[in-house]
Coordinates of C-alpha atoms and ligand atoms in Angstrom, one line a residue:
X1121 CA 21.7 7.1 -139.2
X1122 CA 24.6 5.6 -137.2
X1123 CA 25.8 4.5 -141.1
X1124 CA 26.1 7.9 -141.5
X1125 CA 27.3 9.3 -138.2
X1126 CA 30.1 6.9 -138.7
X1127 CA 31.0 7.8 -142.3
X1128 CA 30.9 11.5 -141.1
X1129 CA 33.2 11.3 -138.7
X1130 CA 36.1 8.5 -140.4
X1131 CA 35.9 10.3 -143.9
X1132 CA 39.5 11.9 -144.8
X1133 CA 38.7 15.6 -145.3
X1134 CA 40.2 18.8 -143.3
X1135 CA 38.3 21.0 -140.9
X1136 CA 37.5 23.4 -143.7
X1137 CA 35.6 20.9 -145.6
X1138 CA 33.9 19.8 -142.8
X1139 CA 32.9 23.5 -141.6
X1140 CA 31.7 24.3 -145.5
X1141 CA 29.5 21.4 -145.2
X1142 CA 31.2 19.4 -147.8
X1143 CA 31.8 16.1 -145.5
X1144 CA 28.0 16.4 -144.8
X1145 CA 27.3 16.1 -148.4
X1146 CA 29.5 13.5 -149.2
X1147 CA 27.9 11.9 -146.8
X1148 CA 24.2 13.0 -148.3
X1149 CA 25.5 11.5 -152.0
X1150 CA 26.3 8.1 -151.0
X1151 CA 23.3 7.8 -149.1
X1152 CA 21.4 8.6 -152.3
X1153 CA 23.4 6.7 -154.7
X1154 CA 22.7 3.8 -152.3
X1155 CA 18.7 4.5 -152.4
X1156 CA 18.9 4.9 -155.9
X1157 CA 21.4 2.1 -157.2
X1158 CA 18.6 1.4 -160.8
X1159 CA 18.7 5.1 -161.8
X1160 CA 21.8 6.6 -160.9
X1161 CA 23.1 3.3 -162.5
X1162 CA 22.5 4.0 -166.0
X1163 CA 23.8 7.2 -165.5
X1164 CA 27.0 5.4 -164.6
X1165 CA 26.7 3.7 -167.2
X1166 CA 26.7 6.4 -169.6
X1167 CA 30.2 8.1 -168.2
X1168 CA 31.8 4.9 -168.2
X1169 CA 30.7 4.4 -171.6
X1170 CA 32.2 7.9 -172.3
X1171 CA 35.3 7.5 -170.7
X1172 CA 36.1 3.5 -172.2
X1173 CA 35.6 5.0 -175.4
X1174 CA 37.8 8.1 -175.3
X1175 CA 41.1 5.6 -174.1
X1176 CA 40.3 3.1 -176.3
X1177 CA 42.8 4.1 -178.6
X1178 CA 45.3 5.2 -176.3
X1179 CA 48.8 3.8 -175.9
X1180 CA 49.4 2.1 -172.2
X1181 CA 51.2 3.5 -168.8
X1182 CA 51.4 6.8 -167.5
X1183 CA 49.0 8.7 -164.6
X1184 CA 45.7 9.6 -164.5
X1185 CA 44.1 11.8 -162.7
X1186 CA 40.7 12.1 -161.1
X1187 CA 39.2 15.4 -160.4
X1188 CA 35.7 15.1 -158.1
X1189 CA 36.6 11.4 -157.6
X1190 CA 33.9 11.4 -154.8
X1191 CA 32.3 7.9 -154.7
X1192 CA 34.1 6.9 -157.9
X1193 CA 31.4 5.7 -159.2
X1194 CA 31.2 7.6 -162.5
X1195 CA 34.4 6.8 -163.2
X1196 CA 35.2 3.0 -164.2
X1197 CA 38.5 2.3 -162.2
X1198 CA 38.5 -1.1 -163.9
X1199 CA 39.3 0.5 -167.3
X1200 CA 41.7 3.2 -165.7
X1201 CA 43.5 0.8 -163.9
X1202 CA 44.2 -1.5 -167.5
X1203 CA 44.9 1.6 -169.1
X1204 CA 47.6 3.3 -166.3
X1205 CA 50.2 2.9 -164.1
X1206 CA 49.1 5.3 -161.4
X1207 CA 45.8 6.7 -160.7
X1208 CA 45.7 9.5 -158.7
X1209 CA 41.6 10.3 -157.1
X1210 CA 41.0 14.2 -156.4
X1211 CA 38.3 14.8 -154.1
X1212 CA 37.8 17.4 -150.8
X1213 CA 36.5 14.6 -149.2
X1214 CA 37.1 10.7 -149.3
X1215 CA 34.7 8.6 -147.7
X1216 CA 36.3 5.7 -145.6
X1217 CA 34.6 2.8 -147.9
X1218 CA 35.2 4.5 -150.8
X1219 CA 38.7 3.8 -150.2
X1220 CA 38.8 0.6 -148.3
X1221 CA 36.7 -0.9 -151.3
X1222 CA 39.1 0.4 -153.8
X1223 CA 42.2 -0.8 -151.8
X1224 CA 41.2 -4.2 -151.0
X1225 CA 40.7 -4.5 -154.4
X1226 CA 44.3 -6.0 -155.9
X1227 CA 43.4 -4.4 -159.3
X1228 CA 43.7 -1.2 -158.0
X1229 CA 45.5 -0.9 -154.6
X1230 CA 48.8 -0.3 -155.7
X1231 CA 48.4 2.1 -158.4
X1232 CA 45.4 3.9 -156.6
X1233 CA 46.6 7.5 -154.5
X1234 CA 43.9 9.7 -152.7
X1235 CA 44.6 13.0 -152.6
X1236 CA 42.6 15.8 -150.5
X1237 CA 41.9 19.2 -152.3
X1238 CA 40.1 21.8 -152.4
X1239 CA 39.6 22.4 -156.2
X1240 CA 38.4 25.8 -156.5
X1241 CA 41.3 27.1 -153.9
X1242 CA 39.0 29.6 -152.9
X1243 CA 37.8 27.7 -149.5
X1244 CA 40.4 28.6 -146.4
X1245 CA 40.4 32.1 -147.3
X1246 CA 36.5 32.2 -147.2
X1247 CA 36.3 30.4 -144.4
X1248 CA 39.0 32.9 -142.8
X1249 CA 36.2 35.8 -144.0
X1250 CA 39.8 37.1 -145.9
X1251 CA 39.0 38.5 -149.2
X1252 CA 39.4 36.4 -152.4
X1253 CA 42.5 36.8 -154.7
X1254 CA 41.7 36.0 -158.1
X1255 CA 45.7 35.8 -158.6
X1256 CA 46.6 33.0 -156.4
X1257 CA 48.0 29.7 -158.5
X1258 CA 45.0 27.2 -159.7
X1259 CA 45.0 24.2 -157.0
X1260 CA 44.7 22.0 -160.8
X1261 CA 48.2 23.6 -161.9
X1262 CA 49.9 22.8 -159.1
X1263 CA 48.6 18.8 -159.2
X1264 CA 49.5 18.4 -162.7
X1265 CA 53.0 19.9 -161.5
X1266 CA 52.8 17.5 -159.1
X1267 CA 51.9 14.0 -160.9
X1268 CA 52.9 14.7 -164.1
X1269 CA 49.9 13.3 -165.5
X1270 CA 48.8 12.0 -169.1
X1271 CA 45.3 11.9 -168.5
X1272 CA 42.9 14.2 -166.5
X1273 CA 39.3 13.4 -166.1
X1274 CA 36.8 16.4 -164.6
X1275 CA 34.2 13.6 -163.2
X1276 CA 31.1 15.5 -162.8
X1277 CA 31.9 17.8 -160.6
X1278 CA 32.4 21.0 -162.2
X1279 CA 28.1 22.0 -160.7
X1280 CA 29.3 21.2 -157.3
X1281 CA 32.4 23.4 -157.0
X1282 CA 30.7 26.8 -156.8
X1283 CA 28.2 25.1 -154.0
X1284 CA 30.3 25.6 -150.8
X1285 CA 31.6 29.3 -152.1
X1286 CA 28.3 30.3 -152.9
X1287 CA 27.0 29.2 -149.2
X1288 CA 30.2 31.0 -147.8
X1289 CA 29.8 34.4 -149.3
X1290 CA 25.9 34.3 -148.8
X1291 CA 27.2 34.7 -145.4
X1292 CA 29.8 37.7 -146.5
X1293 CA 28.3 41.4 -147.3
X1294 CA 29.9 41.0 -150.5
X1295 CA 27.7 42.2 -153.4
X1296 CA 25.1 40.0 -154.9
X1297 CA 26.2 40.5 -158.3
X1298 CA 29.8 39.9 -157.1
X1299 CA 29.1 37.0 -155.4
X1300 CA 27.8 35.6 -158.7
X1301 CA 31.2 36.5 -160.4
X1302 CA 33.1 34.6 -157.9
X1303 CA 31.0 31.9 -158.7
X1304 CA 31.1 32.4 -162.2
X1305 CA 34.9 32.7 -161.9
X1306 CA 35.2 29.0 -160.0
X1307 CA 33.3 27.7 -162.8
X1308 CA 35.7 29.1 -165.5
X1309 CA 38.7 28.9 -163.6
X1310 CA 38.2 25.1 -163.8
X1311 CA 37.7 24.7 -167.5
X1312 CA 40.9 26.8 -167.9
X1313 CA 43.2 24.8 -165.7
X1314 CA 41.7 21.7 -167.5
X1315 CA 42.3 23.3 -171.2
X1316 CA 45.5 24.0 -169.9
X1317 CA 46.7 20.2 -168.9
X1318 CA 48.6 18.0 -171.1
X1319 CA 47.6 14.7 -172.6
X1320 CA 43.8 13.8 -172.6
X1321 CA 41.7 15.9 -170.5
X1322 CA 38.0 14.9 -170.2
X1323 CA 34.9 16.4 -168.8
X1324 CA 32.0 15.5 -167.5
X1325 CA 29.4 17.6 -166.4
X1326 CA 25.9 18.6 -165.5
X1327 CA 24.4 21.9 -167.4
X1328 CA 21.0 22.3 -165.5
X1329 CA 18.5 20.3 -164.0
X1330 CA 14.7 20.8 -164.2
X1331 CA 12.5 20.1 -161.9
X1332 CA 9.2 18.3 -162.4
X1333 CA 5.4 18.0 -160.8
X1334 CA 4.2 15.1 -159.7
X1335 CA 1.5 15.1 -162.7
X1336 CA 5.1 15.2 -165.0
X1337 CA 4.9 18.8 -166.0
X1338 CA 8.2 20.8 -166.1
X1339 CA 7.8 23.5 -163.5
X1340 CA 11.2 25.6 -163.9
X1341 CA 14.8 24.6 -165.8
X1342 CA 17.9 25.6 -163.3
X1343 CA 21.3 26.7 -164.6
X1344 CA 24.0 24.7 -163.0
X1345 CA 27.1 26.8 -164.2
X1346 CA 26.3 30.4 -162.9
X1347 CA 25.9 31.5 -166.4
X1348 CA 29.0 30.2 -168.2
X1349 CA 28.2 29.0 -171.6
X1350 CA 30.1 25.2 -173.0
X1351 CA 30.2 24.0 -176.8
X1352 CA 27.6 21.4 -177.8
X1353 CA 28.9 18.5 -175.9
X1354 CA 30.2 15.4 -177.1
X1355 CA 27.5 13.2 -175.7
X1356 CA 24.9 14.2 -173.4
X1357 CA 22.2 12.4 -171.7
X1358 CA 20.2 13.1 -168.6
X1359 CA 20.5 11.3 -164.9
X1360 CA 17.3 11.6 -162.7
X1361 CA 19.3 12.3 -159.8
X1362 CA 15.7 13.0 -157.6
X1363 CA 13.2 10.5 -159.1
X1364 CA 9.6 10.8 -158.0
X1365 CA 9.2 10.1 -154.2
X1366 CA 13.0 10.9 -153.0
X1367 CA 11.9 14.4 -152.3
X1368 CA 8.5 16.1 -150.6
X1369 CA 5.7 17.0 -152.8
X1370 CA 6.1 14.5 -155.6
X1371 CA 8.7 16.1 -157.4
X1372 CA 11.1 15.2 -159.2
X1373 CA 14.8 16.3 -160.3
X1374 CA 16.4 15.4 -163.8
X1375 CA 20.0 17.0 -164.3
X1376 CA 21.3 17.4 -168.2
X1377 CA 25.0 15.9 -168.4
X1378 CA 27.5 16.3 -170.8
X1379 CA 30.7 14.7 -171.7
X1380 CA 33.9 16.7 -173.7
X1381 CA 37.2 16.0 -174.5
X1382 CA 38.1 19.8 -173.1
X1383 CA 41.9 20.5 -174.2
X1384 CA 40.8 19.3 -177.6
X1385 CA 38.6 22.1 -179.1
X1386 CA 39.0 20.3 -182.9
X1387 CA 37.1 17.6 -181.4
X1388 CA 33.5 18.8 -181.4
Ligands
SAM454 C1 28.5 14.7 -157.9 S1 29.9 14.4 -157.0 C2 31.1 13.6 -158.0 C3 30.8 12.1 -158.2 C4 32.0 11.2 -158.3 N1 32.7 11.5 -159.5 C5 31.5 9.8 -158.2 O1 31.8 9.0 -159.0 O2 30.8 9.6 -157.2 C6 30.8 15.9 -156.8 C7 32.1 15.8 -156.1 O3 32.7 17.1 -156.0 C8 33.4 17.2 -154.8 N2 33.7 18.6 -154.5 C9 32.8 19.5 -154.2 N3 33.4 20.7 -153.9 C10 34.7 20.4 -154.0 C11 35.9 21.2 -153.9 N4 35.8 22.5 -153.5 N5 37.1 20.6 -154.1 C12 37.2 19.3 -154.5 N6 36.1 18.5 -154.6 C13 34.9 19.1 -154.4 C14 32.5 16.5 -153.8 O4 33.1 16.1 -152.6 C15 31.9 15.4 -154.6 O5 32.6 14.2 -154.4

């Protein structure tokens, strides 16, 4: 508990990420990922597999960028870091080991920038309880403005960005049904921004999760993406990100990933 008291309170994230209970589940992932180092690891395995392949063939130099860089984990910086000059890590919240790991590390500490964001842009007006303008600049454009970059890799978390809006306008009186089009609208907003970017842009992403008895039956399947449809994927695989026993009850959770090359439609 003090582990996580003290990662709470050093973690590099504004007071808007903090009050949308983002910090707190920053905080809650690495925890798991620590508890669960076997299975989440071939999930890991998996994206970096993914992502290896896709810049195999690519030339050398240039910027990448990381969107949900989170534990960066998913994500293998040792491949990024032969591949590019500059690696830039997107995240609303960056855990103080995350980054003292990563810039001890001579590999990666001078090409490796941490940027705070909030991806879906959506968050300081929400928290201000101001309405939400569907007109406002993506916070994506304005990075790629920014770093220039050749490469942009969505790393899983497309599922989480509708989380914190969702919470924040269950607190609104805004309509149900509009309240799922904002969500719906985070969702695609993001795939837009990322069809829209330059060079390689990859995704990775969970689809659904189901959840499972303790006796192994399905009990229900979960949309992840409020509705919003993607093209067969690439490669897909699933990551037991609750295995039997890391939740009440016996049961367990198994998410369904999928991996794109997203500005590239002609690749199916
Ligand atoms: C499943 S985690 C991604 C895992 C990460 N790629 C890794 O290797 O550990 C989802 C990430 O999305 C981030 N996130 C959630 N909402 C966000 C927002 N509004 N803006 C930016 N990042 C957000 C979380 O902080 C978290 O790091």
């Amino acid at each position: 508990l003090f582990r996580e008291i003290a990662l709470y309170l050093t973690a590099r994230a504004d007071r808007i990420a903090r009050r949308s209970g983002l910090v707190t589940q920053a905080v809650g992932l690495w925890s798991r990922a620590m508890r669960r180092r076997r299975e989440w690891g071939l999930h890991y395995a998996r994206c970096h597999g993914f992502i290896r392949e896709a810049l195999a063939d690519r030339p050398v130099g240039g910027t990448v960028m990381v969107l949900g860089s989170g534990l960066v984990e998913d994500v293998p910086l040792d491949v990024l870091a032969a591949r590019f000059e500059r690696i830039i890590l997107v995240d609303i919240v960056h855990l103080k080991p995350v980054q003292r790991r990563i810039l001890a590390d001579p590999r990666f500490a001078k090409k490796v920038q941490f940027e705070t964001s909030d991806l879906t842009g959506l968050l300081a007006a929400l928290d201000a309880r101001e309405p939400v303008n569907g007109d406002a600049a993506h916070p994506i454009d304005a990075l790629v403005e920014r770093f220039s970059p050749d490469g942009v890799i969505s790393a899983m978390c497309l599922s989480q960005l509708p989380r914190a809006i969702s919470e924040k306008l269950a607190q609104t009186s805004v309509a149900d049904n509009e309240q799922a089009a904002i969500c719906r609208s985070v969702v695609q907003a993001h795939l837009a921004a990322l069809a829209r970017c330059n060079g390689l842009a990859l995704l990775l992403s969970d689809l659904s999760y189901t959840e499972i008895s303790a006796a192994g039956h399905v009990l229900a399947n979960h949309d992840l993406l409020h509705g919003v449809a993607l093209p067969d994927p690439l490669a897909s695989w699933d990551w037991d990100v609750a295995p039997k026993g890391e939740v009440s009850g016996g049961i367990s959770y198994r998410h369904h990933v999928g991996a794109w090359f997203w500005n590239r439609p002609d690749v199916k």
